[in-house]
mmCIF file of C-alpha atoms in Angstrom:
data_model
loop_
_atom_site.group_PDB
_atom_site.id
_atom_site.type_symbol
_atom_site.label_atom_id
_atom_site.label_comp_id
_atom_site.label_asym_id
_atom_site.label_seq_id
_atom_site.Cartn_x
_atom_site.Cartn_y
_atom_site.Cartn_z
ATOM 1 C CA UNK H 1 -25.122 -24.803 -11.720
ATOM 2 C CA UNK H 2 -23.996 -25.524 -8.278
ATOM 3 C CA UNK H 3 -25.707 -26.423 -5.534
ATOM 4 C CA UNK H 4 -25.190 -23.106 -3.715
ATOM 5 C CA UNK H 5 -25.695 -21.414 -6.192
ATOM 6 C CA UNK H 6 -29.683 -23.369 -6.736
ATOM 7 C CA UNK H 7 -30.469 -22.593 -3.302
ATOM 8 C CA UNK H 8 -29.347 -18.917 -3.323
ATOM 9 C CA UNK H 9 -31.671 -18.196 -6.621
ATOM 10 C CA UNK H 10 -34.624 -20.359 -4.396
ATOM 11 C CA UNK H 11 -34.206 -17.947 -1.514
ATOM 12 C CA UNK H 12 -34.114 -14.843 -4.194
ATOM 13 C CA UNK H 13 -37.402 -16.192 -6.100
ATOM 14 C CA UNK H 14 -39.112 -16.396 -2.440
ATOM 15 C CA UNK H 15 -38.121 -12.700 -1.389
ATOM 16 C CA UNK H 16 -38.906 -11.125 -4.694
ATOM 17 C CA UNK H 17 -41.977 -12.578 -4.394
ATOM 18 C CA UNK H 18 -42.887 -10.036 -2.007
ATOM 19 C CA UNK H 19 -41.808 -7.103 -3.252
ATOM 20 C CA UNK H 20 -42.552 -4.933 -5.770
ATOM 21 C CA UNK H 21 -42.378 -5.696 -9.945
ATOM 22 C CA UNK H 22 -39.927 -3.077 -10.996
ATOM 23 C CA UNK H 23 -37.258 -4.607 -7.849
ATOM 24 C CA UNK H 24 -37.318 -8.169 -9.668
ATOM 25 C CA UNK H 25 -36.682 -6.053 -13.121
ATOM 26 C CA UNK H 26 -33.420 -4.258 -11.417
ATOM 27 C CA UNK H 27 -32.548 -7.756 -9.860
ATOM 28 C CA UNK H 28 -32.499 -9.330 -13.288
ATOM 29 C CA UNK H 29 -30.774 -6.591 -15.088
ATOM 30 C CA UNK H 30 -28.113 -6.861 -12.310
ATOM 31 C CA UNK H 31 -27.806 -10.660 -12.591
ATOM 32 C CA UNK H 32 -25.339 -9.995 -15.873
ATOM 33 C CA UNK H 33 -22.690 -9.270 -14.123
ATOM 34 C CA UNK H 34 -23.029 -10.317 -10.192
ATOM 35 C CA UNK H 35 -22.702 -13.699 -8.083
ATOM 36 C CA UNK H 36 -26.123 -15.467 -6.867
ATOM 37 C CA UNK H 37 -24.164 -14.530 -3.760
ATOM 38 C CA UNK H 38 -23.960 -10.477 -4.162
ATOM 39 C CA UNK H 39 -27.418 -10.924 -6.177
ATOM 40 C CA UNK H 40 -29.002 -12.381 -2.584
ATOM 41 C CA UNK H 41 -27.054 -9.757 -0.548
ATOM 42 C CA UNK H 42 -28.844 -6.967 -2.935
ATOM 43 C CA UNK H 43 -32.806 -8.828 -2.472
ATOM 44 C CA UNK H 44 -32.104 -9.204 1.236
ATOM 45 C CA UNK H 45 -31.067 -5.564 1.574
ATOM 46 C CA UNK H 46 -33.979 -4.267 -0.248
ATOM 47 C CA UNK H 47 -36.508 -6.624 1.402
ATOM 48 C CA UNK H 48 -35.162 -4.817 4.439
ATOM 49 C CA UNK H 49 -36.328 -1.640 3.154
ATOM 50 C CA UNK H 50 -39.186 -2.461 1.409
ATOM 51 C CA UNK H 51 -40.833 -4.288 4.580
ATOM 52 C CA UNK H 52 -40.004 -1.113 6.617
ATOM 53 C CA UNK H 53 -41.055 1.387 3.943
ATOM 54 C CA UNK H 54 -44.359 -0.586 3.620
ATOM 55 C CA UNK H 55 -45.127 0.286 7.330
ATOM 56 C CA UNK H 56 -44.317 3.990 7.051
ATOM 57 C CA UNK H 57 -46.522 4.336 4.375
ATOM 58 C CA UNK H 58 -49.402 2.227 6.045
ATOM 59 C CA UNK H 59 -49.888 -0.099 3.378
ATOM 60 C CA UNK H 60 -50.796 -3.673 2.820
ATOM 61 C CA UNK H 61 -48.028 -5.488 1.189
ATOM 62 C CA UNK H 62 -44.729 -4.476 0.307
ATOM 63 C CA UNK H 63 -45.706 -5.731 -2.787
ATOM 64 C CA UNK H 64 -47.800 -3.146 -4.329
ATOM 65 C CA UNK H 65 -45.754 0.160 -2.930
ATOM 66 C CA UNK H 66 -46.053 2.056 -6.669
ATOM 67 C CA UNK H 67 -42.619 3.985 -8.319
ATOM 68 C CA UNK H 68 -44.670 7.258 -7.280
ATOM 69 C CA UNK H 69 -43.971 6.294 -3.498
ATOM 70 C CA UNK H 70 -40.583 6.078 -3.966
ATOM 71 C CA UNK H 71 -40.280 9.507 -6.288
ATOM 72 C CA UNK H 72 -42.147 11.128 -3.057
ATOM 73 C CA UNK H 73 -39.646 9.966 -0.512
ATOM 74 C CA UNK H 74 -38.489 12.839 1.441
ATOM 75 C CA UNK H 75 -34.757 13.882 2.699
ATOM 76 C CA UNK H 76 -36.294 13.214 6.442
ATOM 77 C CA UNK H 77 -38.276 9.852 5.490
ATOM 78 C CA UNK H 78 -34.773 8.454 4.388
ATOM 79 C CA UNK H 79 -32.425 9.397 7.376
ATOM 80 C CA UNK H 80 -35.525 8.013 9.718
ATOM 81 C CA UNK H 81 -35.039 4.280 7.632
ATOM 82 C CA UNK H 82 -31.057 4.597 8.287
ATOM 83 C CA UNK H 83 -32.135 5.296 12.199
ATOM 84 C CA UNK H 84 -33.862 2.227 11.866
ATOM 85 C CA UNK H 85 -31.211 0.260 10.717
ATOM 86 C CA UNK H 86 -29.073 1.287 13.370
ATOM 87 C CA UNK H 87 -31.318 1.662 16.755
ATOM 88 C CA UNK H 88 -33.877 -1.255 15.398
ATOM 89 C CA UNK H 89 -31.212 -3.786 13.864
ATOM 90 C CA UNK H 90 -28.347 -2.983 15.331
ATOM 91 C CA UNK H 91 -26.492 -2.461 12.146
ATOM 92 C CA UNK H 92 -22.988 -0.857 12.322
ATOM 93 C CA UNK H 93 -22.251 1.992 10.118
ATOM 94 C CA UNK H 94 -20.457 -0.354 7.473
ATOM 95 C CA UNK H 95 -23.536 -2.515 7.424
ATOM 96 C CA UNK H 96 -25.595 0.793 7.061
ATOM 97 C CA UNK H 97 -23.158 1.933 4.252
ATOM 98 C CA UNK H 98 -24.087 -1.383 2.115
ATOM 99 C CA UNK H 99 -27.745 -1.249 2.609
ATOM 100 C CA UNK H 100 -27.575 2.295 1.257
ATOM 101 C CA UNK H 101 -25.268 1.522 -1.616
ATOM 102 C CA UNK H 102 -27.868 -1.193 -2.381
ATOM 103 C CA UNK H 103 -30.800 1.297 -2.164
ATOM 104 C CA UNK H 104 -28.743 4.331 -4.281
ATOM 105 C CA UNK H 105 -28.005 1.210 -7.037
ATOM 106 C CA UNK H 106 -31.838 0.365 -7.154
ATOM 107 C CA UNK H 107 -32.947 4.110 -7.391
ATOM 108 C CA UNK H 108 -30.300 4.548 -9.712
ATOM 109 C CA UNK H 109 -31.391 2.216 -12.220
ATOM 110 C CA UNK H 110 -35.126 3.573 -11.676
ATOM 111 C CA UNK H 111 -33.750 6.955 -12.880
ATOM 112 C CA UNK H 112 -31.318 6.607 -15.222
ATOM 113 C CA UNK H 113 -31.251 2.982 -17.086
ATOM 114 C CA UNK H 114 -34.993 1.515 -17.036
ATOM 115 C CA UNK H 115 -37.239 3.476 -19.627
ATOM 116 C CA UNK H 116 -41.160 2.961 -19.959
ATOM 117 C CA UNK H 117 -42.726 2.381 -23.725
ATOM 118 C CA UNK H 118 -42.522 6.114 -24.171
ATOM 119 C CA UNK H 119 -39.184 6.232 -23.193
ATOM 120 C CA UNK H 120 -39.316 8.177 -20.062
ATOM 121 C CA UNK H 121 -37.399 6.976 -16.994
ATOM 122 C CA UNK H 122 -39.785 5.002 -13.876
ATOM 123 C CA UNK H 123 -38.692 7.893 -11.542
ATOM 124 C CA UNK H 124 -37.596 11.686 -12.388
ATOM 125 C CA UNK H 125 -36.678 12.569 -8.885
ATOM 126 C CA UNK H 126 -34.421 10.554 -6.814
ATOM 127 C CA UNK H 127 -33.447 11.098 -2.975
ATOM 128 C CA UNK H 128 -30.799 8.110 -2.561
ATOM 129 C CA UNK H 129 -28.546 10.690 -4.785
ATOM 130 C CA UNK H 130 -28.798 13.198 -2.300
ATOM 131 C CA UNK H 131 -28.277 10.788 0.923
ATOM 132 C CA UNK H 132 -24.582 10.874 1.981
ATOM 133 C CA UNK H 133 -23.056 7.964 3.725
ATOM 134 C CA UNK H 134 -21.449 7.337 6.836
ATOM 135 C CA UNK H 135 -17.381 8.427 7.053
ATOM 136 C CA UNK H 136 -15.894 4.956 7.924
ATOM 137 C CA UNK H 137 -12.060 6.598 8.249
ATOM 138 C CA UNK H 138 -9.749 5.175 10.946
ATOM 139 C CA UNK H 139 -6.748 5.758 11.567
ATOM 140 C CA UNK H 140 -4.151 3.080 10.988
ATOM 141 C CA UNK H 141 -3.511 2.992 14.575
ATOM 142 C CA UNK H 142 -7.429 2.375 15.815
ATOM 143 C CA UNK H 143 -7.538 -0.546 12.928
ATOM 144 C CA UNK H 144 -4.423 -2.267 14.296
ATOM 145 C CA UNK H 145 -5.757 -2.256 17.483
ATOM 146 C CA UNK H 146 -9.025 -3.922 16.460
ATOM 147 C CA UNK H 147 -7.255 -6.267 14.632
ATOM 148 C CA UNK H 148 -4.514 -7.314 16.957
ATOM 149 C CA UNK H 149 -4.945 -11.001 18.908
ATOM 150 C CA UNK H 150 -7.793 -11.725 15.906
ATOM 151 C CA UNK H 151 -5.323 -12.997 13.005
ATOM 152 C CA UNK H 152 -2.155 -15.146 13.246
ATOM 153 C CA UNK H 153 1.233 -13.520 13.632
ATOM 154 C CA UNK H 154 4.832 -14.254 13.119
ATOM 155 C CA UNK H 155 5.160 -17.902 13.855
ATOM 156 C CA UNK H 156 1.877 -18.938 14.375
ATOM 157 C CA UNK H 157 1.278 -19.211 10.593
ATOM 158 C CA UNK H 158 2.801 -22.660 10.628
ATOM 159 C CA UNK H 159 2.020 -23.210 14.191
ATOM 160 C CA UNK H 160 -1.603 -23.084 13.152
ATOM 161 C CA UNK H 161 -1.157 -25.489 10.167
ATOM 162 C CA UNK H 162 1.029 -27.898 12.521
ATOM 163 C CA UNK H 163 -2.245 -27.872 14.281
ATOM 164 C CA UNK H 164 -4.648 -28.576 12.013
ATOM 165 C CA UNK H 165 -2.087 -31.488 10.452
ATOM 166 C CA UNK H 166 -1.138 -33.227 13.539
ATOM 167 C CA UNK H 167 -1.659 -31.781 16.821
ATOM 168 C CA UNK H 168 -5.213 -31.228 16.994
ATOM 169 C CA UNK H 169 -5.634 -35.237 16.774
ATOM 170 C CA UNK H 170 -3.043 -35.593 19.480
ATOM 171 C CA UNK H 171 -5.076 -33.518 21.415
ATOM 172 C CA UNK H 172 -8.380 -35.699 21.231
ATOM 173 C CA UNK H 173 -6.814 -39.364 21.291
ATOM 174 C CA UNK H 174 -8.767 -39.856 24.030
ATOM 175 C CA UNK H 175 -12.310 -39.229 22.154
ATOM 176 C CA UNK H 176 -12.407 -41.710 19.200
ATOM 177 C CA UNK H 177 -14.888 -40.281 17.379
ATOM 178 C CA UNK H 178 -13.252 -36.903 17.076
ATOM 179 C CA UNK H 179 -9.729 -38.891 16.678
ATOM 180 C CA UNK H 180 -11.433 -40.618 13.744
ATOM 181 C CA UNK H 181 -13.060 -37.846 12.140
ATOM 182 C CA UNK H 182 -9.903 -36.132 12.456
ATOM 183 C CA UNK H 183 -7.291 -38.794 10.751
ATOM 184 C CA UNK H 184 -10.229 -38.858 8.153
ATOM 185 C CA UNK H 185 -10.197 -35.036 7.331
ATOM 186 C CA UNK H 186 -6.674 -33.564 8.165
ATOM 187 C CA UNK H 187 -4.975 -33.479 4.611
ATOM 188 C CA UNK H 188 -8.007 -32.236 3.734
ATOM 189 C CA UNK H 189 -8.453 -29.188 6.056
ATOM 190 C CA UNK H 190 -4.681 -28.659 6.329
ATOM 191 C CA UNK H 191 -5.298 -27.973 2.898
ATOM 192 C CA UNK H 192 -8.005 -25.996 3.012
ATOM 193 C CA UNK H 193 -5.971 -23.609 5.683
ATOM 194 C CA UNK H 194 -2.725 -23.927 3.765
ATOM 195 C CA UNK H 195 -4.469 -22.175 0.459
ATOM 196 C CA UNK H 196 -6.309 -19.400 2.104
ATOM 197 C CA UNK H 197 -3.082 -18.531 4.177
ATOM 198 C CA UNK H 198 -1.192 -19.314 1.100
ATOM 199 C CA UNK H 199 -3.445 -17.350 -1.358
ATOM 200 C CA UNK H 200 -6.147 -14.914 0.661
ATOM 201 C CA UNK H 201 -8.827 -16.203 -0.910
ATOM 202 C CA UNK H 202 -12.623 -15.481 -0.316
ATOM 203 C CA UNK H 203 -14.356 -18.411 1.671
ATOM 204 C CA UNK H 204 -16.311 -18.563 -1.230
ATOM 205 C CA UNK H 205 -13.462 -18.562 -4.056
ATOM 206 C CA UNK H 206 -12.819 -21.587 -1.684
ATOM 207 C CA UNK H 207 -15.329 -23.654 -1.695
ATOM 208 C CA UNK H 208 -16.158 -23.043 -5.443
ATOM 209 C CA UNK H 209 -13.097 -24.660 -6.326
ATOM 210 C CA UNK H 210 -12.758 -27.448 -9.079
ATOM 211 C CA UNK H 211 -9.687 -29.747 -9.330
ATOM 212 C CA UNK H 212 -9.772 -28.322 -12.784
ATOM 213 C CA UNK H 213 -8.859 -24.727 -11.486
ATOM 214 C CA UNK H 214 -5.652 -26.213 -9.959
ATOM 215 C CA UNK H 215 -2.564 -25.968 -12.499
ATOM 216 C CA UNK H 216 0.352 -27.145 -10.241
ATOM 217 C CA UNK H 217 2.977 -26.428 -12.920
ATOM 218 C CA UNK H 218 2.237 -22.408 -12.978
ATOM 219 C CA UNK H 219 0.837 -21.940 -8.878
ATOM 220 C CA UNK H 220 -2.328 -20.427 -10.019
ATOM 221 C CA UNK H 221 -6.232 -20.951 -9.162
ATOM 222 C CA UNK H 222 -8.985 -20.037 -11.614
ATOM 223 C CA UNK H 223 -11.295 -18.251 -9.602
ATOM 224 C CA UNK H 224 -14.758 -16.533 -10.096
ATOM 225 C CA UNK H 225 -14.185 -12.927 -8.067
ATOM 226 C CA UNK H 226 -17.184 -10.944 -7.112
ATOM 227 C CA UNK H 227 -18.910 -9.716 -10.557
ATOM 228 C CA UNK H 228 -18.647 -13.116 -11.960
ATOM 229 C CA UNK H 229 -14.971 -11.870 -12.927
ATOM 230 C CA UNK H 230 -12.772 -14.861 -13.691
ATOM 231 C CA UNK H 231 -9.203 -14.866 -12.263
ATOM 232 C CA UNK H 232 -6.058 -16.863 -11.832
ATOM 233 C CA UNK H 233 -4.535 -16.386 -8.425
ATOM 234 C CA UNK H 234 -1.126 -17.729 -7.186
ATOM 235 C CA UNK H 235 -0.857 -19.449 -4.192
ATOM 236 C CA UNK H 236 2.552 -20.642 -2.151
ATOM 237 C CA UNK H 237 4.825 -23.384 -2.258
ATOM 238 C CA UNK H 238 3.527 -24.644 1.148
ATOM 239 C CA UNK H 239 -0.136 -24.536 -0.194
ATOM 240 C CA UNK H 240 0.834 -26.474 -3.010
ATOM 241 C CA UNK H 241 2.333 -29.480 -1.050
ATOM 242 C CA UNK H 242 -0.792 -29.521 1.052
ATOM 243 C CA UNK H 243 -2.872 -29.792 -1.915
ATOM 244 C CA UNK H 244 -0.976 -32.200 -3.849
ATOM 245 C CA UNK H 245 -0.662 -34.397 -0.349
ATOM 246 C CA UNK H 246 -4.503 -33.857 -0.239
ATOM 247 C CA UNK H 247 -5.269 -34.608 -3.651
ATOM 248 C CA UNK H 248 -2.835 -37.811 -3.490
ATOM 249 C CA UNK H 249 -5.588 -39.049 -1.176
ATOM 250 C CA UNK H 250 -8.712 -37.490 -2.415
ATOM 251 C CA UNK H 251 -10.373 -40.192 -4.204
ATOM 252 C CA UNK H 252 -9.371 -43.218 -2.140
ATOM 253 C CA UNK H 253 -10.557 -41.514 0.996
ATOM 254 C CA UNK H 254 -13.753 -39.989 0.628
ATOM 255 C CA UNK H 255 -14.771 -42.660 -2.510
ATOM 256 C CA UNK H 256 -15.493 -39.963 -4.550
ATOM 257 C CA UNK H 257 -17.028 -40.474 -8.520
ATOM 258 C CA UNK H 258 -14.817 -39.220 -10.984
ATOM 259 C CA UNK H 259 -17.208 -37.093 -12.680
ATOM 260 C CA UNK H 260 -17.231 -34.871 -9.401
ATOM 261 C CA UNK H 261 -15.177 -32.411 -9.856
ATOM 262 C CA UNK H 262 -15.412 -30.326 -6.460
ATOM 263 C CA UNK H 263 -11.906 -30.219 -5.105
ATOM 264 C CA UNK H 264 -12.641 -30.190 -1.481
ATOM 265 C CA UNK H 265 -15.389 -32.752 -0.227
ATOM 266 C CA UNK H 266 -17.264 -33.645 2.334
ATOM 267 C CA UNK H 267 -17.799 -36.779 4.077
ATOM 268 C CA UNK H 268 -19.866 -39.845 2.157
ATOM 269 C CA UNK H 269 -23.820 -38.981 3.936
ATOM 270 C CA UNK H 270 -26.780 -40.457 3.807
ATOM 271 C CA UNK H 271 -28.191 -43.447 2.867
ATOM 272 C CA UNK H 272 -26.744 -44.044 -0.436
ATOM 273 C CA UNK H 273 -23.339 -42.782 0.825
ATOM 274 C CA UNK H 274 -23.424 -39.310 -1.402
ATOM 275 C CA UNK H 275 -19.982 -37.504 -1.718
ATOM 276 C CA UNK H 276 -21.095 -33.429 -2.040
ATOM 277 C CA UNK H 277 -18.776 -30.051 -2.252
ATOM 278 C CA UNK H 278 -17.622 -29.298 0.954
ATOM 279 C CA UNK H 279 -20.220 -25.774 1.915
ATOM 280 C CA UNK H 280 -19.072 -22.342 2.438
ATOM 281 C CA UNK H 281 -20.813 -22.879 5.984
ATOM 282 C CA UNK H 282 -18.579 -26.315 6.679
ATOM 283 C CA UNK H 283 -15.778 -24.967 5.875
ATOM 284 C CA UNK H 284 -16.469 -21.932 8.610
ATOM 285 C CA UNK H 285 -17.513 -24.263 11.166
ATOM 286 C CA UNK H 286 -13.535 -26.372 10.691
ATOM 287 C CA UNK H 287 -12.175 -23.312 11.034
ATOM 288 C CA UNK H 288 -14.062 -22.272 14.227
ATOM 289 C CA UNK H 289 -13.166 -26.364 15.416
ATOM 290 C CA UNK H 290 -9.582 -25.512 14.899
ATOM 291 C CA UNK H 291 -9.391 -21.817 15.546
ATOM 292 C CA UNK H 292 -11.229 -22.964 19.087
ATOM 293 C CA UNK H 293 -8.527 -25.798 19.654
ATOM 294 C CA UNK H 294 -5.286 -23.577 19.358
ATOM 295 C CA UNK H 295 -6.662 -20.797 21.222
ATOM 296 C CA UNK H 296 -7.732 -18.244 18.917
ATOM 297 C CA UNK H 297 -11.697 -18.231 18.527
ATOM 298 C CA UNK H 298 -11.837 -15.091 17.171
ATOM 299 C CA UNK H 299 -10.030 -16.918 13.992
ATOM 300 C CA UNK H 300 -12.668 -17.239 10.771
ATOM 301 C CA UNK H 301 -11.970 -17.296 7.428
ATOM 302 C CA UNK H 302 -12.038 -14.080 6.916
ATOM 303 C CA UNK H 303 -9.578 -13.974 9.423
ATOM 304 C CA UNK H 304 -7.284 -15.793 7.984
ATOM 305 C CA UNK H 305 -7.545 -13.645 4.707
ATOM 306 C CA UNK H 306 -6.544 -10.932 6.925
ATOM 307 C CA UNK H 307 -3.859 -12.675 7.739
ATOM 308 C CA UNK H 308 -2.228 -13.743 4.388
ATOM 309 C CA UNK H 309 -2.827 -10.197 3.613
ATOM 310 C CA UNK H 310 -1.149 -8.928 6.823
ATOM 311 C CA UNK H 311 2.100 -10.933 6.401
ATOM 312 C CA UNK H 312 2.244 -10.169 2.474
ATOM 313 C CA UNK H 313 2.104 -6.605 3.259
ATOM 314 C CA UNK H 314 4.889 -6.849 5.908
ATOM 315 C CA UNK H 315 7.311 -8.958 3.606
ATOM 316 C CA UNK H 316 6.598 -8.099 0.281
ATOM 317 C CA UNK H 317 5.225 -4.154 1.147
ATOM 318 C CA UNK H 318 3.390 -3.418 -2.113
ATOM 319 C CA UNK H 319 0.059 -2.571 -2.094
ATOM 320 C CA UNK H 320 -0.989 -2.672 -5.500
ATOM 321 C CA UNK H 321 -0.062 -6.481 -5.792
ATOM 322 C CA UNK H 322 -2.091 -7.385 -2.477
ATOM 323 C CA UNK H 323 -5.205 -5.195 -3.855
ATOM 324 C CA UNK H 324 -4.720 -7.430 -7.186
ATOM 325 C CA UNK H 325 -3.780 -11.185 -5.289
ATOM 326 C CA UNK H 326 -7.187 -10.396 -3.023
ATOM 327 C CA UNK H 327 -9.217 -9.589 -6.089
ATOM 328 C CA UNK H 328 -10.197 -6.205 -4.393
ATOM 329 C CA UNK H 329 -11.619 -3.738 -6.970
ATOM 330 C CA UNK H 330 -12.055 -0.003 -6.957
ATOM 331 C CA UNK H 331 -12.085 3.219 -9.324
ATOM 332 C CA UNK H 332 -9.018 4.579 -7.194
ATOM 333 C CA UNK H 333 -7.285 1.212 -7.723
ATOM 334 C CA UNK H 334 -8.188 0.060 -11.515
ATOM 335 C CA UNK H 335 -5.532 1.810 -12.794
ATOM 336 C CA UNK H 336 -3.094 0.305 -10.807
ATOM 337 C CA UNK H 337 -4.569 -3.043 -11.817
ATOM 338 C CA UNK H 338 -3.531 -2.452 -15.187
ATOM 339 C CA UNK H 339 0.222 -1.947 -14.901
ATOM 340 C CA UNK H 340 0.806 -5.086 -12.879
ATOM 341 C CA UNK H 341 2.695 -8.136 -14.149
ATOM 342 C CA UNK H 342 1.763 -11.700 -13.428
ATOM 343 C CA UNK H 343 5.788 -12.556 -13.378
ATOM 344 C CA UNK H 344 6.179 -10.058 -10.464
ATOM 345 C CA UNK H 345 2.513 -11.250 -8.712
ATOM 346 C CA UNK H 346 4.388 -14.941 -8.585
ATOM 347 C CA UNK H 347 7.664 -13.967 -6.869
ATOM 348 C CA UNK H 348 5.525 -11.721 -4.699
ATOM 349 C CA UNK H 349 3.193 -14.776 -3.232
ATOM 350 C CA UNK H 350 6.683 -16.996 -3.484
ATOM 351 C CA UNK H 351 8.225 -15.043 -0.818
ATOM 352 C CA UNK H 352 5.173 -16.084 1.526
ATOM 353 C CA UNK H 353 7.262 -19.303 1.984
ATOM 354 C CA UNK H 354 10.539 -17.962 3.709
ATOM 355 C CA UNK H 355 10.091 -19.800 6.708
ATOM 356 C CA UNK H 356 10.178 -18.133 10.266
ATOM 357 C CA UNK H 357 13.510 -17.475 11.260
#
């Protein structure tokens, strides 16, 4: 088990903790077939809920709210908690929308999978069924706007990686240390660019990544999607020099013992010198470095997978591909999965090289 992956099921073990006996059941039944990521997104979500339902109801811990409080909920109670969410916590109607689906998953499970010894379900009546959420349509006019200036366009694909490969040191020769740091780390984080603009992948699906997922000779990445669902992915002919350029220098630079297998590492720290996977949170704050540098700070990762995805869609133009390459899954679009062929997925992510005319 990885790191992240120990310290996500610490934080879950804390927060369940405090809430109520049947939540850890769900959690557990759920942990079949999500991430410790999605699984932590789920417990924080219903801690959320829990904490706030604990003060409606006057109690003294979250803890010991009983499956008769939650078959009582009213239509009113409910809509007051999503008020909360937004006027209290500032949450945005997406963020409202997953906090719900997390709720209508939990009270779903209470109804119709978890049965007590007589074989009866925990609740009989439940409100999340009847709670509707929020209409999140834009038009494709409002999202372009909203997106424009936030992801790279035209040439500034390999302006950006020119950037992170070369310029960026240029433009700090006067400051050693970040000079240094940078002469240290650039194959590196030109590779880590090069493959999510190469590929789209998740920041996580990027920092999970073993040398072992690599296979050169086909293009592809085995990846863990969301759901635990494994996946090879192809990434572009640029991405795959960067790697190859990175991994030429991978164990020489950074010292690193052959029986770790993370591809991208982070500097040796610490008193013994320890080599460790490169975080999901390092690799943001490069990004941020770099995106900051060439005068984009709105850039993140997931910017950057908007990106990939933007300039596949505009040279390639077929949906059902992209929803497949960015491992996006849905009952309108599992169909479509099925009918796809790897041959055409490859030429598809190929044509992401055609340089800029």
């Amino acid at each position: 088990m990885s790191q992240s992956n120990k310290n996500n099921f610490i934080k879950m073990d804390k927060m369940l903790a405090e809430l109520p006996w049947y939540v850890e059941e769900y959690i557990d039944h759920k942990s079949r077939r999500l991430s410790s990521t999605s699984l932590l997104n789920y417990v924080h979500d219903l801690k959320i809920f829990f904490t706030w339902l604990n003060d409606e109801l006057l109690q003294e811990h979250p803890k010991i709210i009983a499956l008769e409080n939650l078959e009582k909920l009213t239509i009113r109670q409910v809509e007051s908690y999503l008020k909360f969410l937004v006027h209290q916590l500032g949450n945005k109607d997406v963020t409202v929308n997953r906090k719900l689906s997390s709720l209508k998953s939990l009270f779903n499970y209470l109804q119709n999978t978890a049965e007590t010894e007589d074989l009866k379900p925990y609740i009989q009546r439940n409100v999340m069924a009847k709670i509707e959420f929020n209409d999140l349509k834009n038009d494709q006019e409002t999202i372009a706007n909203k997106m424009e200036g936030k992801i790279l366009q035209g040439k500034e694909y390999s302006e950006f990686r020119l950037f992170i490969a070369h310029d960026y040191g240029e433009l700090h020769k006067d400051n050693k240390k970040k000079y240094n740091f940078h002469v240290q780390n650039r194959e590196r984080d030109t590779a880590i660019i090069s493959l999510i603009l190469g590929s789209g992948l998740r920041l996580s699906e990027i920092a999970n990544l073993d040398i072992t997922d690599i296979d050169f000779n086909k293009s592809t990445l085995r990846v863990i999607r969301k759901g635990n669902k494994e996946q090879y992915v192809y990434f572009s002919t640029q991405a795959m020099s960067d790697l190859q350029a990175y991994m030429a220098l991978r164990e020489t630079k950074y010292h690193v013992d052959k029986k770790n297998k993370a591809l991208f590492i982070s500097a040796a720290m610490g008193p013994r010198g320890t080599n460790r996977r490169l975080t999901p949170r390092a690799i943001e704050k490069l990004v941020e470095k770099y995106a900051m540098g060439f005068g984009k700070p709105a850039l993140s990762v997931h910017k950057l997978r908007h990106s990939f995805a933007t300039k596949y869609h505009l040279e390639v133009n077929d949906v059902p591909k992209l929803r497949k390459q960015l491992g996006h899954s849905s009952v309108q679009t599992t169909m479509i999965y099925t009918h796809l062929k790897d041959t055409d997925l490859k030429e598809a992510v190929e044509k992401m090289d055609i340089p800029e005319e």
